[in-house]
Coordinates of C-alpha atoms in Angstrom, one line a residue:
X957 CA 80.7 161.3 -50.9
X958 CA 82.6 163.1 -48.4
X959 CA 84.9 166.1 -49.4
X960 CA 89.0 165.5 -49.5
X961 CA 90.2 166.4 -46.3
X962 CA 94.4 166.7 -45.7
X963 CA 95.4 164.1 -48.5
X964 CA 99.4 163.1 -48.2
X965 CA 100.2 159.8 -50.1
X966 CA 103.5 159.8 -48.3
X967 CA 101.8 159.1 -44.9
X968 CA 101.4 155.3 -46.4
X969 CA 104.8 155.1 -45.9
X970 CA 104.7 153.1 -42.9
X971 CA 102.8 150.7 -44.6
X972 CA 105.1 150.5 -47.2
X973 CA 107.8 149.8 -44.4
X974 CA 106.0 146.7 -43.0
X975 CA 105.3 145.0 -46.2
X976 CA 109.1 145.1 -47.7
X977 CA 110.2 144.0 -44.2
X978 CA 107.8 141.5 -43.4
X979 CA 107.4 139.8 -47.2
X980 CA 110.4 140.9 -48.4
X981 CA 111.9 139.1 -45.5
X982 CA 109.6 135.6 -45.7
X983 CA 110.1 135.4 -49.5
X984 CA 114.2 135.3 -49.0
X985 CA 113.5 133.2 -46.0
X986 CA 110.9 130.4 -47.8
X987 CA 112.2 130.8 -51.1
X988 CA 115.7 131.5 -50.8
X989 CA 116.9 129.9 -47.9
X990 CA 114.9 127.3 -47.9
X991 CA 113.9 127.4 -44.3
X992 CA 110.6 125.0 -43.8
X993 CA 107.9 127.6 -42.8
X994 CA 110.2 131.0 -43.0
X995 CA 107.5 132.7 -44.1
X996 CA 106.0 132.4 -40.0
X997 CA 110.0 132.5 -39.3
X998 CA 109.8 136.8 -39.5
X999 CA 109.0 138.3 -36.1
X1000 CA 105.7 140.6 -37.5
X1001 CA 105.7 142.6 -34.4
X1002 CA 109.1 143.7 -34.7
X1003 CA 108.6 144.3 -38.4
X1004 CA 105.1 147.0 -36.9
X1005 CA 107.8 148.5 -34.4
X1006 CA 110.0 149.5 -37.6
X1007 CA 107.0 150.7 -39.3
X1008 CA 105.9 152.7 -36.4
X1009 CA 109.1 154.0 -35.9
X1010 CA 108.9 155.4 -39.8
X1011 CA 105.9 156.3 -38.9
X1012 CA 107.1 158.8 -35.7
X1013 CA 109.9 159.9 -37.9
X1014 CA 107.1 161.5 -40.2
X1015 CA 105.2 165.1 -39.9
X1016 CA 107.7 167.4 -38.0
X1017 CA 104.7 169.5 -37.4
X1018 CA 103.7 167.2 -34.5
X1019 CA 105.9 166.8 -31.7
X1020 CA 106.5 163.3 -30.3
X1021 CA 104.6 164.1 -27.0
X1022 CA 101.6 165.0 -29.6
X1023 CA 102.0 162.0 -31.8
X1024 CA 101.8 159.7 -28.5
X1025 CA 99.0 161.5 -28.2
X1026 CA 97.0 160.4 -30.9
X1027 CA 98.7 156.8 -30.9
X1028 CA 96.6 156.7 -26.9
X1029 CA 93.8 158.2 -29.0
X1030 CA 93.7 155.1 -31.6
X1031 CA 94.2 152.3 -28.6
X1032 CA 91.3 154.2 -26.5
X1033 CA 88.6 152.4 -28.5
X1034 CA 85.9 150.1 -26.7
X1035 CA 86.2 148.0 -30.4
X1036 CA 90.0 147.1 -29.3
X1037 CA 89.3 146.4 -25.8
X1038 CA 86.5 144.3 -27.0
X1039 CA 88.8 142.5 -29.5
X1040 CA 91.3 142.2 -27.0
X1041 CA 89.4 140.3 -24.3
X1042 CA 87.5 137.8 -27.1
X1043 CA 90.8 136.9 -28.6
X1044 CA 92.0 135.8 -24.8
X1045 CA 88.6 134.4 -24.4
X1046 CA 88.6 132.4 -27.8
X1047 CA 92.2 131.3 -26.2
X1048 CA 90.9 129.9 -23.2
X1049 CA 88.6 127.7 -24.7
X1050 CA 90.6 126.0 -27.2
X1051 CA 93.0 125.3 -24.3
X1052 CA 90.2 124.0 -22.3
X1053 CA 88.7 121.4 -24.6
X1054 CA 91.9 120.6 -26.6
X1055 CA 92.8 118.3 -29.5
X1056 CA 90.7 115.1 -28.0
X1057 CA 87.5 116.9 -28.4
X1058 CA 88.0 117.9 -32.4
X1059 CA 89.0 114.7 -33.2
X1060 CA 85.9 113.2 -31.5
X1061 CA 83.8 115.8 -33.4
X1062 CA 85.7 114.6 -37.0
X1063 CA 85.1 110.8 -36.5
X1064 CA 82.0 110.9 -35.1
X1065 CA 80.9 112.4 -38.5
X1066 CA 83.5 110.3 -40.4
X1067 CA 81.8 107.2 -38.6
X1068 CA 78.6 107.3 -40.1
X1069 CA 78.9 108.1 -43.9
X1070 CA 79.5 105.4 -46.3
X1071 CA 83.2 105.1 -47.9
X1072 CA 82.2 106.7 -51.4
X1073 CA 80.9 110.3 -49.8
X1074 CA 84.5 110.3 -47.5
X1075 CA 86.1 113.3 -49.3
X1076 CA 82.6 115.3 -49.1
X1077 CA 82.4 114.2 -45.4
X1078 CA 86.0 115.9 -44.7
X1079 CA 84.9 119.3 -46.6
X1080 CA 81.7 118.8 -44.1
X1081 CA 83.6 117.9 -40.8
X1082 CA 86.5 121.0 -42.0
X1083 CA 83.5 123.4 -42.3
X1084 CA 81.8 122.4 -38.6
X1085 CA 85.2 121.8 -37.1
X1086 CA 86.6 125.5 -38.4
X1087 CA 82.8 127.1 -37.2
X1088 CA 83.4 125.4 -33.6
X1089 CA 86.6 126.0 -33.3
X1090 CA 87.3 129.4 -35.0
X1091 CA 90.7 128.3 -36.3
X1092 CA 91.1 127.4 -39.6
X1093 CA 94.9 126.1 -38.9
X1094 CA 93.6 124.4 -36.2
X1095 CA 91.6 122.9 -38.1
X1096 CA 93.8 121.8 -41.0
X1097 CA 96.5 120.2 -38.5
X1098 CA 93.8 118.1 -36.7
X1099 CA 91.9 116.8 -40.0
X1100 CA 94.8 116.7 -42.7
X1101 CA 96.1 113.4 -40.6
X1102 CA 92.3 111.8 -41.2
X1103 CA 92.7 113.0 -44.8
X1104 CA 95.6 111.2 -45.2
X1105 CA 94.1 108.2 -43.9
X1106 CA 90.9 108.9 -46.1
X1107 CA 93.2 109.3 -49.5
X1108 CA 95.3 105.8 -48.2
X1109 CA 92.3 103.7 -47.2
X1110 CA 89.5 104.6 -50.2
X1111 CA 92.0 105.3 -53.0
X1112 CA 91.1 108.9 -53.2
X1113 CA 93.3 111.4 -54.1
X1114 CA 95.5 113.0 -51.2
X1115 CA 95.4 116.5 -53.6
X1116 CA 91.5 116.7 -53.2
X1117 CA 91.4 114.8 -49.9
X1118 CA 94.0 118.0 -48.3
X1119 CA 92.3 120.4 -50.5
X1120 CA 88.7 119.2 -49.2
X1121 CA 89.9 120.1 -45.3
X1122 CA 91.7 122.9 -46.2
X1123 CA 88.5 124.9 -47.9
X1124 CA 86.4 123.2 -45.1
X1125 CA 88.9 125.2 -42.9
X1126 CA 88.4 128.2 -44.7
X1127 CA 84.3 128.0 -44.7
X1128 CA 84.8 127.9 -40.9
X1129 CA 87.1 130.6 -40.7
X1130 CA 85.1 133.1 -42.2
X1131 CA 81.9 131.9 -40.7
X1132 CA 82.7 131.1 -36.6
X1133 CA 82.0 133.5 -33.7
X1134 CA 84.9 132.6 -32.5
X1135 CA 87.2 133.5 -35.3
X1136 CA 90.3 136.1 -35.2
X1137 CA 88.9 136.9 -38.5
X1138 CA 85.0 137.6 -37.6
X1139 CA 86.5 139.2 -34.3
X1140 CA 88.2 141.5 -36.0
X1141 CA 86.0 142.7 -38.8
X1142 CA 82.9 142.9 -36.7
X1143 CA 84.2 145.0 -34.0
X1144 CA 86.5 146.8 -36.4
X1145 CA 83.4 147.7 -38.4
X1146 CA 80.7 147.8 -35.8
X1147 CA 79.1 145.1 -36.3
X1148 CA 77.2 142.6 -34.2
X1149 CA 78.5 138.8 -35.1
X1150 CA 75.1 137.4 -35.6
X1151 CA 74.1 140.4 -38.2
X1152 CA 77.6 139.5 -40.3
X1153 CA 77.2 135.8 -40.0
X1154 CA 73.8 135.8 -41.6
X1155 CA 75.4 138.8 -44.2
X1156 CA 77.8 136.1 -44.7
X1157 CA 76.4 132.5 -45.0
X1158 CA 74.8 133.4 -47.7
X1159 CA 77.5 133.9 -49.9
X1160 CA 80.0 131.1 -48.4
X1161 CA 76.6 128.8 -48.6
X1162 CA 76.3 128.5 -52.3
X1163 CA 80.0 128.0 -52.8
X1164 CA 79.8 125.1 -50.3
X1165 CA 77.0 123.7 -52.0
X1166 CA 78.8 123.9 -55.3
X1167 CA 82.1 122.9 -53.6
X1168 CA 79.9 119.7 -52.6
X1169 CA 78.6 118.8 -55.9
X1170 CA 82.1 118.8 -57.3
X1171 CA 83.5 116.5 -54.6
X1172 CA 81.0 114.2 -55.2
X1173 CA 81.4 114.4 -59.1
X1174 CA 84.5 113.5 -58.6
X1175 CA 84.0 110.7 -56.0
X1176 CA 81.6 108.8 -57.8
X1177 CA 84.3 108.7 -60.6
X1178 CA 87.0 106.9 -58.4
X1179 CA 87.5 104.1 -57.6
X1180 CA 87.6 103.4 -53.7
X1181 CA 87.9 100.1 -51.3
X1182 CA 88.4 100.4 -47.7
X1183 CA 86.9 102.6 -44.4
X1184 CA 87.9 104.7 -41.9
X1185 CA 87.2 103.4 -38.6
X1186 CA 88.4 105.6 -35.4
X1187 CA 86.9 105.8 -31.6
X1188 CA 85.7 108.9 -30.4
X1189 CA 84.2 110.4 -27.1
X1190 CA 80.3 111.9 -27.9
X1191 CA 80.7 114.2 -24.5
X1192 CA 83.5 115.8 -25.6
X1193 CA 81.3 117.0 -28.7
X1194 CA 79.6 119.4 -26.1
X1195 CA 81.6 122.0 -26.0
X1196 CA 81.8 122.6 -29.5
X1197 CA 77.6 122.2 -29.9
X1198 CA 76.9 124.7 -27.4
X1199 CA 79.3 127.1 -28.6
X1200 CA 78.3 127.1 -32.6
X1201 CA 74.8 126.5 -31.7
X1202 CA 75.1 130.2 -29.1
X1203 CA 76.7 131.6 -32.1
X1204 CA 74.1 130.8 -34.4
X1205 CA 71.3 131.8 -32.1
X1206 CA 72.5 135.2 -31.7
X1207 CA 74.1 134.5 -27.9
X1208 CA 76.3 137.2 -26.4
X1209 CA 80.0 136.1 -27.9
X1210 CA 81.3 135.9 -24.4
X1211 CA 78.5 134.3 -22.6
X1212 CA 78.9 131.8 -25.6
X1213 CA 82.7 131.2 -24.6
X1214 CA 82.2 131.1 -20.9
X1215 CA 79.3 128.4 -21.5
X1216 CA 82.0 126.3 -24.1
X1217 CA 84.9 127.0 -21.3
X1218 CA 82.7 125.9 -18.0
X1219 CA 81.3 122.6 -20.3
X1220 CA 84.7 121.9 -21.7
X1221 CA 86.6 121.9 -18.3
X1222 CA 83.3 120.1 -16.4
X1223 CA 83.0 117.4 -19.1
X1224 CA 87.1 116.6 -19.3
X1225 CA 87.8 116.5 -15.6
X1226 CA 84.7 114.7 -15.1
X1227 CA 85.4 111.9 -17.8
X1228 CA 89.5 112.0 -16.0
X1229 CA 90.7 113.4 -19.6
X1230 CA 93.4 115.6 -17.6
X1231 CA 94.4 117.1 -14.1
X1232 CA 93.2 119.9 -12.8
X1233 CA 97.0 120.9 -13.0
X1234 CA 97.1 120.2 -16.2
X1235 CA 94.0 121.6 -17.1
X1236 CA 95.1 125.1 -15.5
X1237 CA 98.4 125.3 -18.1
X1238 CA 96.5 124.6 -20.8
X1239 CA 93.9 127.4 -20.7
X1240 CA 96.8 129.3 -20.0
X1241 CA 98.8 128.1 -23.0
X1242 CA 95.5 128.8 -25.1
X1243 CA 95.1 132.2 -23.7
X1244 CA 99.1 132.6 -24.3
X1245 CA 98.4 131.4 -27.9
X1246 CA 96.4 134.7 -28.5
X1247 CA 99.0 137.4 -27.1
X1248 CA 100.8 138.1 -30.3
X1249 CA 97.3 138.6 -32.4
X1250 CA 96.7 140.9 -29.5
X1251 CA 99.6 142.9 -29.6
X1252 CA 99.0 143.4 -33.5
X1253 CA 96.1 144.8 -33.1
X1254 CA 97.3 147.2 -30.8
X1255 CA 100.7 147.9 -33.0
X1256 CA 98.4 147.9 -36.0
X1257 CA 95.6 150.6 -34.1
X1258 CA 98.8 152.8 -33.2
X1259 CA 100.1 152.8 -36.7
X1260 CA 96.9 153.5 -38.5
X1261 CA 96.1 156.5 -36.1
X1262 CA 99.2 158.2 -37.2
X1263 CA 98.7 157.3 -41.0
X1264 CA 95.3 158.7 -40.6
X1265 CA 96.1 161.9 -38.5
X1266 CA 98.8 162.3 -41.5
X1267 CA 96.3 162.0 -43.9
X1268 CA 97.7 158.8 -45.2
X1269 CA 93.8 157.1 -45.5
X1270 CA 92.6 159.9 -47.1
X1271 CA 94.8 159.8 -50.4
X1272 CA 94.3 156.1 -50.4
X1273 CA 90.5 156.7 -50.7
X1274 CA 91.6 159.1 -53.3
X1275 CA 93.0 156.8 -55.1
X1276 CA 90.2 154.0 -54.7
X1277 CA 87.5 156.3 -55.7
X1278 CA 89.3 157.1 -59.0
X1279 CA 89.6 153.4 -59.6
X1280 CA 86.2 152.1 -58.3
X1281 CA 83.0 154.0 -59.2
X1282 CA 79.5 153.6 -57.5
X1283 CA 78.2 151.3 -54.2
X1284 CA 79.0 147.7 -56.1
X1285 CA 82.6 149.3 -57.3
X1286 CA 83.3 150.5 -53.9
X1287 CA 82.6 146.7 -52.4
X1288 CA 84.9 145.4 -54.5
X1289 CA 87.3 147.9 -54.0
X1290 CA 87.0 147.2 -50.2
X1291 CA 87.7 143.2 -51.2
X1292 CA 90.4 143.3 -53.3
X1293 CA 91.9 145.6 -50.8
X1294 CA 91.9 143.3 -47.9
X1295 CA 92.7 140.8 -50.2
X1296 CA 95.7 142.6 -51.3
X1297 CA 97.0 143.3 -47.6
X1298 CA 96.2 139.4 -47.0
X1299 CA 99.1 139.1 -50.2
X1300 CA 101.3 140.4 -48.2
X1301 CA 101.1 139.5 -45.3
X1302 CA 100.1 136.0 -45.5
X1303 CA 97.7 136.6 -42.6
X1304 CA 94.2 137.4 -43.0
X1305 CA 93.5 138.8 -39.5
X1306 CA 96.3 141.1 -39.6
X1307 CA 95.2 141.9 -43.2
X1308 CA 91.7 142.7 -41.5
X1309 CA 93.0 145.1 -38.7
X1310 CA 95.2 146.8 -41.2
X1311 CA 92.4 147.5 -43.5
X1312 CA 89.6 148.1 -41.0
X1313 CA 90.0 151.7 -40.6
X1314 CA 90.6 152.7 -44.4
X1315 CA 86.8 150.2 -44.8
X1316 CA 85.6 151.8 -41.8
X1317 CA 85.7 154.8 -44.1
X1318 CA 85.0 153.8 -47.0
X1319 CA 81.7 152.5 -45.7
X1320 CA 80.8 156.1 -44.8
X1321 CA 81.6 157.4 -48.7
X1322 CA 80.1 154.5 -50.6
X1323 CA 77.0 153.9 -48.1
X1324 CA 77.8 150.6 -47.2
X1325 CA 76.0 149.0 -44.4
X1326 CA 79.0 147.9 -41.1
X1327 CA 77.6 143.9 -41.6
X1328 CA 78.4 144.1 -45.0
X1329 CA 81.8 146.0 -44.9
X1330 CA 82.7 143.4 -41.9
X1331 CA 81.6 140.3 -44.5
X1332 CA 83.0 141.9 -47.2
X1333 CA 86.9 141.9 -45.4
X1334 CA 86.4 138.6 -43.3
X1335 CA 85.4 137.0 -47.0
X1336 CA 88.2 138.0 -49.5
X1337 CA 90.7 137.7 -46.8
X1338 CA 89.4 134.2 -46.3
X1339 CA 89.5 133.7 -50.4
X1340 CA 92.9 135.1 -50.6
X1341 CA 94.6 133.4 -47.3
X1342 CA 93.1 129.7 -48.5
X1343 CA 94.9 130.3 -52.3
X1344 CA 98.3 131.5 -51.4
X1345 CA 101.1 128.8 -51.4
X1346 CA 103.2 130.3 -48.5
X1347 CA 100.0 131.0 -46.5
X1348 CA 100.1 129.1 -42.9
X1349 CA 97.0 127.0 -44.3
X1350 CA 99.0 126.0 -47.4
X1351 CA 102.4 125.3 -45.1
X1352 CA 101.0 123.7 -42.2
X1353 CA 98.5 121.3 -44.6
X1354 CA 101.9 120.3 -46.7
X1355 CA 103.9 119.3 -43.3
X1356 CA 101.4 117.2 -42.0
X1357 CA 101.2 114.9 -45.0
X1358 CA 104.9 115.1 -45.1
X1359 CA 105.1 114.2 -41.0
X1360 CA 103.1 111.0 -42.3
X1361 CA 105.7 109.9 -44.5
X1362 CA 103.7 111.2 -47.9
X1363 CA 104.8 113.9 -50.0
X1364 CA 102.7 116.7 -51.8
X1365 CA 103.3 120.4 -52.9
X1366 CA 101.1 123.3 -52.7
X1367 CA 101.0 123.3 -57.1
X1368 CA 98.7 119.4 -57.0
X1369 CA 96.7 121.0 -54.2
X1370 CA 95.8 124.4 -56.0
X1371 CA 94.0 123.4 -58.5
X1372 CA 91.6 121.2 -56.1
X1373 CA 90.6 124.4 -53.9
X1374 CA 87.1 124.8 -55.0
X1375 CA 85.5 126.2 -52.1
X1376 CA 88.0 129.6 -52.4
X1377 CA 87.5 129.6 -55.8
X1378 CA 83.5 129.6 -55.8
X1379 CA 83.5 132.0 -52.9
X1380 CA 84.9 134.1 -55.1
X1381 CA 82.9 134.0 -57.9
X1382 CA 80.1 134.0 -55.4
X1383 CA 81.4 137.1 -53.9
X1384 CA 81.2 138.8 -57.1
X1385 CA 77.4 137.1 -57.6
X1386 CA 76.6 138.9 -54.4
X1387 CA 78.4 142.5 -55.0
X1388 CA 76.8 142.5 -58.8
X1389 CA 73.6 140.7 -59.2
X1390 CA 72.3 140.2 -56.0
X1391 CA 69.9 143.3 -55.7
X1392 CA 70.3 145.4 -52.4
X1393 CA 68.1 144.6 -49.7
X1394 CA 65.3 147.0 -49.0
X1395 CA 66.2 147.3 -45.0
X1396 CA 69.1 150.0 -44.1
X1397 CA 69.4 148.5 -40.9
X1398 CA 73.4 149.6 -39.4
X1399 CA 73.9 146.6 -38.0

């Protein structure tokens, strides 16, 4: 391990600043004044302005000119421009193939299973949807609706029918190319995608097999009576085939988007699905849809570069050292600490960027390959964010079935989120008992 350089527990400060503003402020919003999704309510980029401000206030040593100095230092990394440009690239496409061509890929599959495997069939269409897609919101507010249909039509109860999309969502999320959540861990880390995706589908693939197996246990132990019957378009399933199969194969991420993006807008102004007017302000509304991730990550690289300079990341490995011993210790150490910014902040990209550059290091002292450091953060921070009741999954999954005229609460849908749950345990399968791979391979 690597000597202490200039440890200074106060430089974590900052951080401190964002997470009493930030939660502190959601917690009275949601909980206190009752306003439906405060949580999302609490600007986060003002709240990194405050903490960056903290953050200038610190060091005296450094003049200002000197600490905009190494803020320029921390945004003049080819891994942020790369982020940047993906995240407005990942925009683009969602805008370009819209809602139509999701709920084409969910009833195409819905279509051809047989009533009794419905709820298994929603985890399944979550999980492809979610890959495809990269979204696992997204995801939840275009399949919760079918859900409810699902859990109205067959019987089935709307708990495990909600909970089924929402770890489907969640199995996507950690998985796409196309996720904020791969984005940002791979090139936080230095990771190619396809090297952390096959890292990481081997730990999310057991718990979706077990996930499976449940669902099903379950199914065959309800009663059910009725279908779900829904047109869909199969052209508009393109789009979302070329772009998880590219991913898969190992395709450049943006030659993958440009070839969903070109198909999408080919395929819907071909079939008269919209304008070419209409077509333009949606790509722009998707691209749009990405500027406040991107300015986190560049509020979130200024912030860190000071903590670091200060010495801030430093004592914070300190202090994980002391607690976690050895390689497996220092993986879960690197979990639980995304998985405890994820807490906070109810957002497990942010969560991510926040923690890359403290795992970025810790890689370095406990020898831990960049694939599995970037599978390592995008999976707890997917096991945390698809658990917490005032997480956006949670919230937006609640107000659809309530927008259908149902009611539900995020305590009957906890204890029907396998998938989180068994990506846990197999997170901890994989970190323990898994023996290391021979091949040292710094993907």
């Amino acid at each position: 391990m690597k000597k202490n350089r200039n440890s200074n527990p106060v430089a974590l400060v900052p951080i401190l600043v964002f997470l009493v503003l930030y939660l502190g402020t959601g917690i009275i919003f949601e909980y206190v004044m009752k306003i439906p999704m405060g949580f999302y309510n609490v600007p986060i980029i003002v709240a990194f302005m405050a903490a960056i401000l903290v953050a200038c206030m610190q060091n005296s040593q450094l003049k200002f000119d000197e600490k905009l100095d190494v803020m320029a230092k921390g945004l003049a990394d080819r891994n942020i421009v790369t982020m940047l440009l993906i995240f407005i690239t990942a925009g683009i496409f969602v805008g370009v193939v819209g809602r139509s061509s999701a709920e084409s890929v969910a009833y195409f599959m819905l279509s051809i299973i047989p009533a009794k495997f419905a709820v298994a069939v929603l985890f399944i269409v979550a999980c492809f949807v979610s890959t495809a897609m990269g979204t696992s919101v997204g995801t939840i507010t275009l399949i919760t609706p079918i859900a409810v249909a699902v859990s109205e039509a067959s019987g089935f109860s709307m708990a495990l029918c909600v909970a089924s999309v929402m770890g489907g969502a969640m199995f996507g999320d950690n998985l796409s190319f196309i996720s904020d959540t791969t984005i940002a861990a791979c090139n936080g880390q230095g990771c190619a995608m396809k090297d952390k995706f096959r890292e990481n589908f081997w730990i999310a693939l057991p718990a979706a097999i077990v996930t499976i197996v449940i669902i099903l246990v379950l199914s065959f132990n309800t009663d059910i009576h009725g279908e779900i019957a829904h047109s869909y378009n199969l052209f508009q399933i393109i789009p979302y085939v070329l772009v998880l199969a590219g991913g898969i194969i190992g395709v450049n991420v943006f030659v993958v988007l440009i070839t969903g993006i070109i198909s999408g807008i080919v395929i819907m102004l071909v079939m008269g699905e919209v304008t070419l007017e209409a077509l333009l302000l949606n790509m722009g509304s998707g691209a749009s849809g990405m500027f406040e991730t991107c300015m986190v990550a560049v509020l979130v690289s200024v912030m860190c570069s000071l903590i670091k300079e200060y010495g801030g990341f430093d004592a914070l490995l300190n202090g994980i050292r002391r607690l976690f011993k050895g390689k497996k210790g220092g993986q879960l150490g690197m979990g639980l600490l995304v998985g405890t910014m994820d807490i906070a902040t109810a957002n497990n990209t942010v969560a991510i960027v926040m923690a890359n550059p403290i795992a970025k290091e810790m890689s370095e002292d406990y020898d831990i390959t960049p694939r599995k450091a970037a599978s390592l953060l995008d999976t707890f921070s997917c096991i945390f964010q698809g658990i917490i009741p005032y997480g956006a999954q949670m919230l937006v999954a609640i107000s659809a079935v309530s927008e259908l005229g149902y009611s539900i609460t995020a305590f009957q849908i906890l204890p029907k989120l396998f998938y989180p749950m068994f990506l846990f345990v197999s997170s901890l399968i994989w970190i323990y008992v898994i023996p290391e791979g021979k091949s040292k391979t710094k993907a």
